[in-house]
CSV table of N, CA, C and O and ligand atoms in Angstrom, one decimal:
chain,number,residue,atom,x,y,z
A,7,MET,N,0.8,-1.2,0.0
A,7,MET,CA,0.0,0.0,0.0
A,7,MET,C,0.9,1.2,0.0
A,7,MET,O,2.0,1.3,0.5
A,8,LEU,N,0.3,2.3,-0.6
A,8,LEU,CA,1.0,3.6,-0.6
A,8,LEU,C,0.9,4.2,0.7
A,8,LEU,O,-0.2,4.5,1.3
A,9,LYS,N,2.1,4.4,1.4
A,9,LYS,CA,2.1,4.9,2.7
A,9,LYS,C,2.4,6.4,2.7
A,9,LYS,O,2.0,7.2,3.5
A,10,ARG,N,3.3,6.7,1.7
A,10,ARG,CA,3.7,8.1,1.7
A,10,ARG,C,3.8,8.5,0.2
A,10,ARG,O,4.3,7.8,-0.7
A,11,TYR,N,3.2,9.7,-0.1
A,11,TYR,CA,3.2,10.2,-1.4
A,11,TYR,C,4.2,11.3,-1.6
A,11,TYR,O,4.1,12.3,-0.9
A,12,VAL,N,5.1,11.1,-2.5
A,12,VAL,CA,6.1,12.1,-2.7
A,12,VAL,C,5.8,12.8,-4.1
A,12,VAL,O,5.8,12.1,-5.1
A,13,ARG,N,5.5,14.0,-4.0
A,13,ARG,CA,5.1,14.7,-5.3
A,13,ARG,C,6.3,14.9,-6.2
A,13,ARG,O,7.4,15.4,-5.7
A,14,ARG,N,6.2,14.4,-7.4
A,14,ARG,CA,7.4,14.5,-8.3
A,14,ARG,C,6.9,15.1,-9.6
A,14,ARG,O,5.7,14.9,-10.0
A,15,PRO,N,7.8,15.8,-10.3
A,15,PRO,CA,7.4,16.3,-11.5
A,15,PRO,C,6.9,15.3,-12.5
A,15,PRO,O,7.4,14.2,-12.5
A,16,TYR,N,6.0,15.7,-13.4
A,16,TYR,CA,5.4,14.7,-14.3
A,16,TYR,C,6.5,14.0,-15.1
A,16,TYR,O,6.4,12.8,-15.2
A,17,ARG,N,7.4,14.7,-15.7
A,17,ARG,CA,8.4,14.1,-16.5
A,17,ARG,C,9.2,13.1,-15.8
A,17,ARG,O,9.6,12.1,-16.3
A,18,ASP,N,9.5,13.4,-14.6
A,18,ASP,CA,10.3,12.5,-13.8
A,18,ASP,C,9.7,11.1,-13.6
A,18,ASP,O,10.3,10.1,-13.6
A,19,MET,N,8.4,11.1,-13.5
A,19,MET,CA,7.7,9.9,-13.3
A,19,MET,C,7.8,9.0,-14.6
A,19,MET,O,7.6,7.8,-14.5
A,20,GLN,N,8.0,9.6,-15.7
A,20,GLN,CA,8.0,8.9,-16.9
A,20,GLN,C,9.4,8.2,-17.2
A,20,GLN,O,9.6,7.5,-18.1
A,21,HIS,N,10.3,8.6,-16.3
A,21,HIS,CA,11.7,8.0,-16.5
A,21,HIS,C,11.6,6.5,-16.5
A,21,HIS,O,11.0,5.9,-15.6
A,22,VAL,N,12.3,5.9,-17.4
A,22,VAL,CA,12.3,4.5,-17.5
A,22,VAL,C,13.2,3.8,-16.4
A,22,VAL,O,14.4,4.2,-16.3
A,23,THR,N,12.6,2.9,-15.7
A,23,THR,CA,13.4,2.2,-14.7
A,23,THR,C,13.1,0.7,-14.9
A,23,THR,O,12.1,0.3,-15.5
A,24,ARG,N,14.0,-0.1,-14.5
A,24,ARG,CA,13.9,-1.6,-14.6
A,24,ARG,C,12.6,-2.0,-13.9
A,24,ARG,O,11.8,-2.7,-14.4
A,25,ARG,N,12.4,-1.4,-12.7
A,25,ARG,CA,11.2,-1.8,-11.9
A,25,ARG,C,9.9,-1.3,-12.6
A,25,ARG,O,8.9,-1.9,-12.6
A,26,GLY,N,10.0,-0.1,-13.2
A,26,GLY,CA,8.9,0.5,-13.9
A,26,GLY,C,8.4,-0.4,-15.1
A,26,GLY,O,7.3,-0.6,-15.3
A,27,VAL,N,9.4,-0.9,-15.8
A,27,VAL,CA,9.1,-1.8,-16.9
A,27,VAL,C,8.5,-3.1,-16.4
A,27,VAL,O,7.5,-3.6,-17.0
A,28,LEU,N,9.1,-3.7,-15.4
A,28,LEU,CA,8.5,-4.9,-14.8
A,28,LEU,C,7.1,-4.7,-14.4
A,28,LEU,O,6.2,-5.6,-14.6
A,29,ARG,N,6.9,-3.6,-13.7
A,29,ARG,CA,5.5,-3.3,-13.2
A,29,ARG,C,4.5,-3.2,-14.4
A,29,ARG,O,3.4,-3.7,-14.3
A,30,ARG,N,5.0,-2.4,-15.4
A,30,ARG,CA,4.1,-2.1,-16.5
A,30,ARG,C,3.7,-3.5,-17.1
A,30,ARG,O,2.5,-3.6,-17.5
A,31,ASP,N,4.6,-4.4,-17.2
A,31,ASP,CA,4.4,-5.7,-17.9
A,31,ASP,C,3.9,-6.7,-16.9
A,31,ASP,O,3.9,-7.9,-17.2
A,32,SER,N,3.6,-6.3,-15.7
A,32,SER,CA,3.1,-7.2,-14.6
A,32,SER,C,4.0,-8.4,-14.4
A,32,SER,O,3.6,-9.5,-14.1
A,33,PHE,N,5.3,-8.1,-14.4
A,33,PHE,CA,6.3,-9.1,-14.2
A,33,PHE,C,6.1,-10.4,-15.0
A,33,PHE,O,6.3,-11.5,-14.6
A,34,THR,N,5.7,-10.1,-16.3
A,34,THR,CA,5.4,-11.2,-17.2
A,34,THR,C,6.3,-11.1,-18.4
A,34,THR,O,6.4,-10.0,-19.0
A,35,CYS,N,6.9,-12.2,-18.8
A,35,CYS,CA,7.8,-12.2,-19.9
A,35,CYS,C,7.1,-11.8,-21.2
A,35,CYS,O,6.1,-12.4,-21.5
A,36,ALA,N,7.6,-10.8,-21.9
A,36,ALA,CA,7.0,-10.4,-23.2
A,36,ALA,C,7.2,-11.4,-24.3
A,36,ALA,O,6.5,-11.3,-25.3
A,37,TYR,N,8.0,-12.4,-24.1
A,37,TYR,CA,8.3,-13.4,-25.1
A,37,TYR,C,7.6,-14.7,-24.9
A,37,TYR,O,7.0,-15.3,-25.8
A,38,CYS,N,7.5,-15.2,-23.6
A,38,CYS,CA,6.9,-16.5,-23.4
A,38,CYS,C,5.8,-16.5,-22.4
A,38,CYS,O,5.1,-17.4,-22.3
A,39,GLY,N,5.6,-15.3,-21.7
A,39,GLY,CA,4.4,-15.2,-20.8
A,39,GLY,C,4.6,-15.8,-19.4
A,39,GLY,O,3.7,-15.8,-18.6
A,40,LYS,N,5.9,-16.2,-19.2
A,40,LYS,CA,6.2,-16.7,-17.8
A,40,LYS,C,6.6,-15.6,-16.9
A,40,LYS,O,6.8,-14.4,-17.4
A,41,ALA,N,6.8,-15.9,-15.6
A,41,ALA,CA,7.2,-14.9,-14.7
A,41,ALA,C,8.6,-14.3,-15.1
A,41,ALA,O,9.5,-15.0,-15.5
A,42,ALA,N,8.7,-13.0,-15.0
A,42,ALA,CA,9.9,-12.3,-15.5
A,42,ALA,C,10.5,-11.5,-14.4
A,42,ALA,O,9.7,-10.9,-13.6
A,43,ASN,N,11.8,-11.4,-14.3
A,43,ASN,CA,12.4,-10.5,-13.3
A,43,ASN,C,13.6,-9.8,-13.9
A,43,ASN,O,14.4,-9.2,-13.2
A,44,THR,N,13.7,-9.9,-15.2
A,44,THR,CA,14.7,-9.1,-15.9
A,44,THR,C,14.0,-8.2,-17.0
A,44,THR,O,12.9,-8.5,-17.3
A,45,ILE,N,14.7,-7.3,-17.5
A,45,ILE,CA,14.2,-6.5,-18.6
A,45,ILE,C,15.1,-6.7,-19.8
A,45,ILE,O,16.3,-6.9,-19.7
A,46,ASP,N,14.5,-6.6,-21.0
A,46,ASP,CA,15.2,-6.8,-22.2
A,46,ASP,C,15.0,-5.7,-23.2
A,46,ASP,O,13.9,-5.1,-23.3
A,47,HIS,N,16.1,-5.4,-24.0
A,47,HIS,CA,15.9,-4.4,-25.1
A,47,HIS,C,15.4,-5.1,-26.3
A,47,HIS,O,16.0,-6.1,-26.8
A,48,VAL,N,14.2,-4.7,-26.8
A,48,VAL,CA,13.6,-5.4,-28.0
A,48,VAL,C,14.6,-5.3,-29.1
A,48,VAL,O,15.0,-6.2,-29.8
A,49,ILE,N,15.0,-4.0,-29.4
A,49,ILE,CA,16.1,-3.8,-30.3
A,49,ILE,C,17.3,-3.7,-29.5
A,49,ILE,O,17.5,-2.8,-28.6
A,50,PRO,N,18.3,-4.6,-29.6
A,50,PRO,CA,19.5,-4.6,-28.8
A,50,PRO,C,20.2,-3.3,-28.8
A,50,PRO,O,20.3,-2.7,-29.8
A,51,ARG,N,20.8,-3.0,-27.7
A,51,ARG,CA,21.6,-1.8,-27.6
A,51,ARG,C,22.7,-1.8,-28.7
A,51,ARG,O,23.1,-0.8,-29.2
A,52,SER,N,23.2,-3.0,-28.9
A,52,SER,CA,24.3,-3.1,-29.9
A,52,SER,C,23.9,-2.8,-31.3
A,52,SER,O,24.7,-2.6,-32.2
A,53,ARG,N,22.5,-2.7,-31.5
A,53,ARG,CA,22.0,-2.4,-32.8
A,53,ARG,C,21.3,-1.0,-32.8
A,53,ARG,O,20.4,-0.8,-33.6
A,54,GLY,N,21.6,-0.3,-31.8
A,54,GLY,CA,21.1,1.1,-31.7
A,54,GLY,C,19.8,1.2,-30.9
A,54,GLY,O,19.2,2.3,-30.9
A,55,GLY,N,19.4,0.1,-30.3
A,55,GLY,CA,18.2,0.2,-29.4
A,55,GLY,C,18.4,1.2,-28.2
A,55,GLY,O,19.5,1.2,-27.7
A,56,GLN,N,17.3,1.9,-27.9
A,56,GLN,CA,17.4,2.9,-26.8
A,56,GLN,C,16.8,2.4,-25.5
A,56,GLN,O,16.1,1.4,-25.5
A,57,ASN,N,17.2,3.1,-24.5
A,57,ASN,CA,16.5,2.8,-23.2
A,57,ASN,C,15.2,3.6,-23.1
A,57,ASN,O,15.1,4.6,-22.4
A,58,THR,N,14.2,3.1,-23.8
A,58,THR,CA,12.9,3.8,-23.8
A,58,THR,C,11.9,2.8,-23.4
A,58,THR,O,12.0,1.6,-23.5
A,59,TRP,N,10.7,3.3,-23.0
A,59,TRP,CA,9.6,2.5,-22.6
A,59,TRP,C,9.2,1.6,-23.8
A,59,TRP,O,8.8,0.5,-23.7
A,60,GLU,N,9.3,2.2,-25.0
A,60,GLU,CA,8.9,1.4,-26.2
A,60,GLU,C,9.8,0.3,-26.6
A,60,GLU,O,9.5,-0.6,-27.4
A,61,ASN,N,11.1,0.4,-26.1
A,61,ASN,CA,12.1,-0.6,-26.5
A,61,ASN,C,12.4,-1.6,-25.4
A,61,ASN,O,13.3,-2.4,-25.5
A,62,LEU,N,11.8,-1.4,-24.2
A,62,LEU,CA,12.1,-2.3,-23.1
A,62,LEU,C,10.9,-3.1,-22.7
A,62,LEU,O,9.8,-2.6,-22.6
A,63,VAL,N,11.1,-4.3,-22.4
A,63,VAL,CA,10.0,-5.2,-22.0
A,63,VAL,C,10.5,-6.1,-20.9
A,63,VAL,O,11.7,-6.3,-20.7
A,64,ALA,N,9.6,-6.6,-20.1
A,64,ALA,CA,9.9,-7.6,-19.0
A,64,ALA,C,10.3,-8.9,-19.7
A,64,ALA,O,9.7,-9.2,-20.8
A,65,ALA,N,11.3,-9.6,-19.2
A,65,ALA,CA,11.6,-10.9,-19.8
A,65,ALA,C,12.1,-11.8,-18.8
A,65,ALA,O,12.8,-11.4,-17.8
A,66,CYS,N,11.9,-13.1,-18.9
A,66,CYS,CA,12.4,-14.1,-18.0
A,66,CYS,C,13.9,-14.3,-18.3
A,66,CYS,O,14.3,-14.0,-19.4
A,67,LEU,N,14.6,-14.8,-17.4
A,67,LEU,CA,16.0,-15.0,-17.6
A,67,LEU,C,16.3,-15.9,-18.8
A,67,LEU,O,17.3,-15.6,-19.6
A,68,HIS,N,15.5,-16.9,-19.0
A,68,HIS,CA,15.7,-17.9,-20.0
A,68,HIS,C,15.6,-17.2,-21.4
A,68,HIS,O,16.5,-17.3,-22.2
A,69,CYS,N,14.5,-16.4,-21.6
A,69,CYS,CA,14.3,-15.7,-22.9
A,69,CYS,C,15.4,-14.6,-23.1
A,69,CYS,O,16.0,-14.5,-24.2
A,70,ASN,N,15.7,-14.0,-22.0
A,70,ASN,CA,16.7,-12.9,-22.0
A,70,ASN,C,18.0,-13.4,-22.5
A,70,ASN,O,18.7,-12.8,-23.4
A,71,SER,N,18.4,-14.6,-22.0
A,71,SER,CA,19.8,-15.1,-22.4
A,71,SER,C,19.7,-15.7,-23.8
A,71,SER,O,20.7,-15.7,-24.5
A,72,ARG,N,18.6,-16.3,-24.1
A,72,ARG,CA,18.4,-16.8,-25.5
A,72,ARG,C,18.4,-15.7,-26.5
A,72,ARG,O,19.0,-15.8,-27.6
A,73,LYS,N,17.8,-14.6,-26.2
A,73,LYS,CA,17.7,-13.5,-27.2
A,73,LYS,C,19.0,-12.8,-27.4
A,73,LYS,O,19.4,-12.5,-28.5
A,74,ALA,N,19.7,-12.6,-26.2
A,74,ALA,CA,21.0,-11.9,-26.3
A,74,ALA,C,20.9,-10.7,-27.1
A,74,ALA,O,20.0,-9.8,-26.9
A,75,ASP,N,21.7,-10.5,-28.2
A,75,ASP,CA,21.7,-9.3,-29.0
A,75,ASP,C,21.1,-9.6,-30.4
A,75,ASP,O,21.4,-8.9,-31.3
A,76,LYS,N,20.2,-10.5,-30.4
A,76,LYS,CA,19.5,-10.8,-31.7
A,76,LYS,C,18.2,-10.0,-31.9
A,76,LYS,O,17.6,-9.5,-30.9
A,77,MET,N,17.8,-9.9,-33.1
A,77,MET,CA,16.6,-9.2,-33.4
A,77,MET,C,15.5,-10.3,-33.3
A,77,MET,O,15.7,-11.5,-33.6
A,78,LEU,N,14.2,-9.8,-33.0
A,78,LEU,CA,13.1,-10.8,-32.9
A,78,LEU,C,12.9,-11.5,-34.2
A,78,LEU,O,12.6,-12.7,-34.3
A,79,SER,N,13.2,-10.8,-35.4
A,79,SER,CA,13.0,-11.5,-36.7
A,79,SER,C,13.9,-12.6,-36.9
A,79,SER,O,13.6,-13.6,-37.5
A,80,GLN,N,15.1,-12.5,-36.3
A,80,GLN,CA,16.1,-13.6,-36.5
A,80,GLN,C,15.7,-14.8,-35.7
A,80,GLN,O,16.0,-16.0,-36.1
A,81,LEU,N,15.0,-14.6,-34.6
A,81,LEU,CA,14.6,-15.7,-33.7
A,81,LEU,C,13.2,-16.3,-34.1
A,81,LEU,O,12.8,-17.3,-33.7
A,82,GLY,N,12.5,-15.5,-34.9
A,82,GLY,CA,11.1,-15.8,-35.2
A,82,GLY,C,10.2,-15.6,-34.0
A,82,GLY,O,9.1,-16.2,-33.8
A,83,TRP,N,10.6,-14.7,-33.1
A,83,TRP,CA,9.8,-14.4,-31.9
A,83,TRP,C,8.9,-13.3,-32.2
A,83,TRP,O,9.1,-12.4,-33.0
A,84,GLN,N,7.8,-13.2,-31.4
A,84,GLN,CA,6.9,-12.1,-31.4
A,84,GLN,C,6.6,-11.6,-30.0
A,84,GLN,O,6.6,-12.4,-29.1
A,85,LEU,N,6.4,-10.3,-29.9
A,85,LEU,CA,6.1,-9.8,-28.6
A,85,LEU,C,4.6,-10.1,-28.2
A,85,LEU,O,3.8,-10.0,-29.1
A,86,ARG,N,4.4,-10.5,-27.0
A,86,ARG,CA,3.0,-10.7,-26.6
A,86,ARG,C,2.3,-9.5,-26.2
A,86,ARG,O,1.1,-9.4,-26.1
A,87,ILE,N,3.1,-8.4,-26.0
A,87,ILE,CA,2.5,-7.1,-25.7
A,87,ILE,C,3.1,-6.1,-26.6
A,87,ILE,O,4.2,-6.3,-27.2
A,88,THR,N,2.5,-4.9,-26.6
A,88,THR,CA,3.1,-3.8,-27.3
A,88,THR,C,3.7,-2.9,-26.3
A,88,THR,O,2.9,-2.3,-25.5
A,89,PRO,N,5.0,-2.8,-26.2
A,89,PRO,CA,5.5,-1.9,-25.1
A,89,PRO,C,5.2,-0.4,-25.3
A,89,PRO,O,5.2,0.0,-26.5
A,90,HIS,N,4.8,0.2,-24.3
A,90,HIS,CA,4.3,1.6,-24.4
A,90,HIS,C,4.7,2.4,-23.2
A,90,HIS,O,5.0,1.8,-22.1
A,91,ARG,N,4.7,3.6,-23.3
A,91,ARG,CA,5.0,4.5,-22.1
A,91,ARG,C,3.7,4.4,-21.2
A,91,ARG,O,2.6,4.6,-21.7
A,92,PRO,N,3.9,4.1,-20.0
A,92,PRO,CA,2.7,3.9,-19.1
A,92,PRO,C,2.0,5.3,-18.9
A,92,PRO,O,2.6,6.3,-18.9
A,93,ARG,N,0.7,5.2,-18.7
A,93,ARG,CA,-0.1,6.3,-18.3
A,93,ARG,C,0.3,6.6,-16.9
A,93,ARG,O,0.1,5.7,-16.0
A,94,VAL,N,0.7,7.8,-16.6
A,94,VAL,CA,1.4,8.0,-15.3
A,94,VAL,C,0.5,7.7,-14.1
A,94,VAL,O,0.8,6.8,-13.3
A,95,ALA,N,-0.7,8.4,-14.0
A,95,ALA,CA,-1.5,8.2,-12.9
A,95,ALA,C,-2.1,6.8,-12.8
A,95,ALA,O,-2.1,6.1,-11.8
A,96,GLY,N,-2.6,6.3,-13.9
A,96,GLY,CA,-3.1,5.0,-14.0
A,96,GLY,C,-2.1,3.9,-13.5
A,96,GLY,O,-2.5,3.0,-12.8
A,97,HIS,N,-0.9,4.1,-13.9
A,97,HIS,CA,0.1,3.2,-13.6
A,97,HIS,C,0.4,3.3,-12.1
A,97,HIS,O,0.5,2.2,-11.4
A,98,LEU,N,0.4,4.5,-11.5
A,98,LEU,CA,0.8,4.6,-10.1
A,98,LEU,C,-0.3,4.2,-9.2
A,98,LEU,O,-0.1,3.6,-8.1
A,99,VAL,N,-1.6,4.4,-9.6
A,99,VAL,CA,-2.7,4.1,-8.7
A,99,VAL,C,-3.3,2.8,-8.9
A,99,VAL,O,-4.3,2.4,-8.2
A,100,SER,N,-2.9,2.1,-10.0
A,100,SER,CA,-3.6,0.8,-10.3
A,100,SER,C,-3.5,-0.1,-9.0
A,100,SER,O,-2.4,-0.2,-8.4
A,101,GLY,N,-4.5,-0.7,-8.7
A,101,GLY,CA,-4.5,-1.6,-7.5
A,101,GLY,C,-5.2,-0.9,-6.3
A,101,GLY,O,-5.6,-1.6,-5.4
A,102,LEU,N,-5.3,0.4,-6.4
A,102,LEU,CA,-6.0,1.1,-5.3
A,102,LEU,C,-7.5,1.0,-5.5
A,102,LEU,O,-8.0,1.2,-6.6
A,103,GLN,N,-8.2,0.8,-4.5
A,103,GLN,CA,-9.7,0.7,-4.7
A,103,GLN,C,-10.3,2.1,-4.7
A,103,GLN,O,-11.3,2.3,-5.4
A,104,HIS,N,-9.8,2.9,-3.8
A,104,HIS,CA,-10.4,4.2,-3.8
A,104,HIS,C,-9.3,5.2,-4.2
A,104,HIS,O,-8.3,5.4,-3.6
A,105,VAL,N,-9.7,5.9,-5.3
A,105,VAL,CA,-8.7,6.9,-5.9
A,105,VAL,C,-9.1,8.3,-5.4
A,105,VAL,O,-10.3,8.7,-5.5
A,106,ASP,N,-8.2,8.9,-4.8
A,106,ASP,CA,-8.4,10.3,-4.3
A,106,ASP,C,-8.9,11.2,-5.5
A,106,ASP,O,-8.4,11.1,-6.6
A,107,ALA,N,-9.8,12.0,-5.2
A,107,ALA,CA,-10.4,12.9,-6.2
A,107,ALA,C,-9.3,13.8,-6.8
A,107,ALA,O,-9.4,14.3,-7.9
A,108,ALA,N,-8.2,14.0,-6.0
A,108,ALA,CA,-7.1,14.9,-6.5
A,108,ALA,C,-6.5,14.2,-7.7
A,108,ALA,O,-5.8,14.9,-8.5
A,109,TRP,N,-6.7,12.9,-7.9
A,109,TRP,CA,-6.0,12.3,-9.1
A,109,TRP,C,-6.9,12.4,-10.4
A,109,TRP,O,-6.4,12.1,-11.4
A,110,ASP,N,-8.1,12.8,-10.2
A,110,ASP,CA,-9.0,12.9,-11.4
A,110,ASP,C,-8.4,13.5,-12.6
A,110,ASP,O,-8.5,12.9,-13.7
A,111,GLU,N,-7.9,14.7,-12.5
A,111,GLU,CA,-7.4,15.4,-13.7
A,111,GLU,C,-6.3,14.6,-14.3
A,111,GLU,O,-6.1,14.7,-15.5
A,112,TYR,N,-5.5,13.8,-13.6
A,112,TYR,CA,-4.5,13.0,-14.2
A,112,TYR,C,-5.0,11.7,-14.8
A,112,TYR,O,-4.6,11.3,-15.9
A,113,LEU,N,-6.0,11.1,-14.1
A,113,LEU,CA,-6.5,9.9,-14.6
A,113,LEU,C,-7.3,10.1,-15.9
A,113,LEU,O,-7.3,9.2,-16.8
A,114,HIS,N,-7.9,11.2,-16.1
A,114,HIS,CA,-8.7,11.4,-17.3
A,114,HIS,C,-7.9,12.2,-18.4
A,114,HIS,O,-8.4,12.5,-19.4
A,115,ALA,N,-6.7,12.6,-18.1
A,115,ALA,CA,-5.9,13.2,-19.1
A,115,ALA,C,-5.5,12.1,-20.1
A,115,ALA,O,-5.3,11.0,-19.7
A,116,SER,N,-5.4,12.5,-21.3
A,116,SER,CA,-5.0,11.5,-22.4
A,116,SER,C,-3.6,11.2,-22.3
A,116,SER,O,-2.7,12.0,-22.0
B,230,ZN,ZN1,10.4,-15.8,-21.3
């Protein structure tokens, strides 16, 4: 449960973190659907892939090590999800039953 709320600037919340990617993907491997605790670059860094929400997915250790620096097309793999930048408020408050009215403007922002 959220015990303490630290107000942070909007942009800061969007910063990509390993934990943020795992949470966005519900700790589920984007390649095989099993439990994931690592993150993987869809386009490998060695091929110009960036540290962005759109290029990072949760991956299990097995898939992560099999994929290494290959492209999905080389492996014949497909992503089970489309990686995206999380909606800030929805992402932060998901799981809460009662959302404070103060969140409204963020929850309904596109
Ligand atoms: Zn996997």
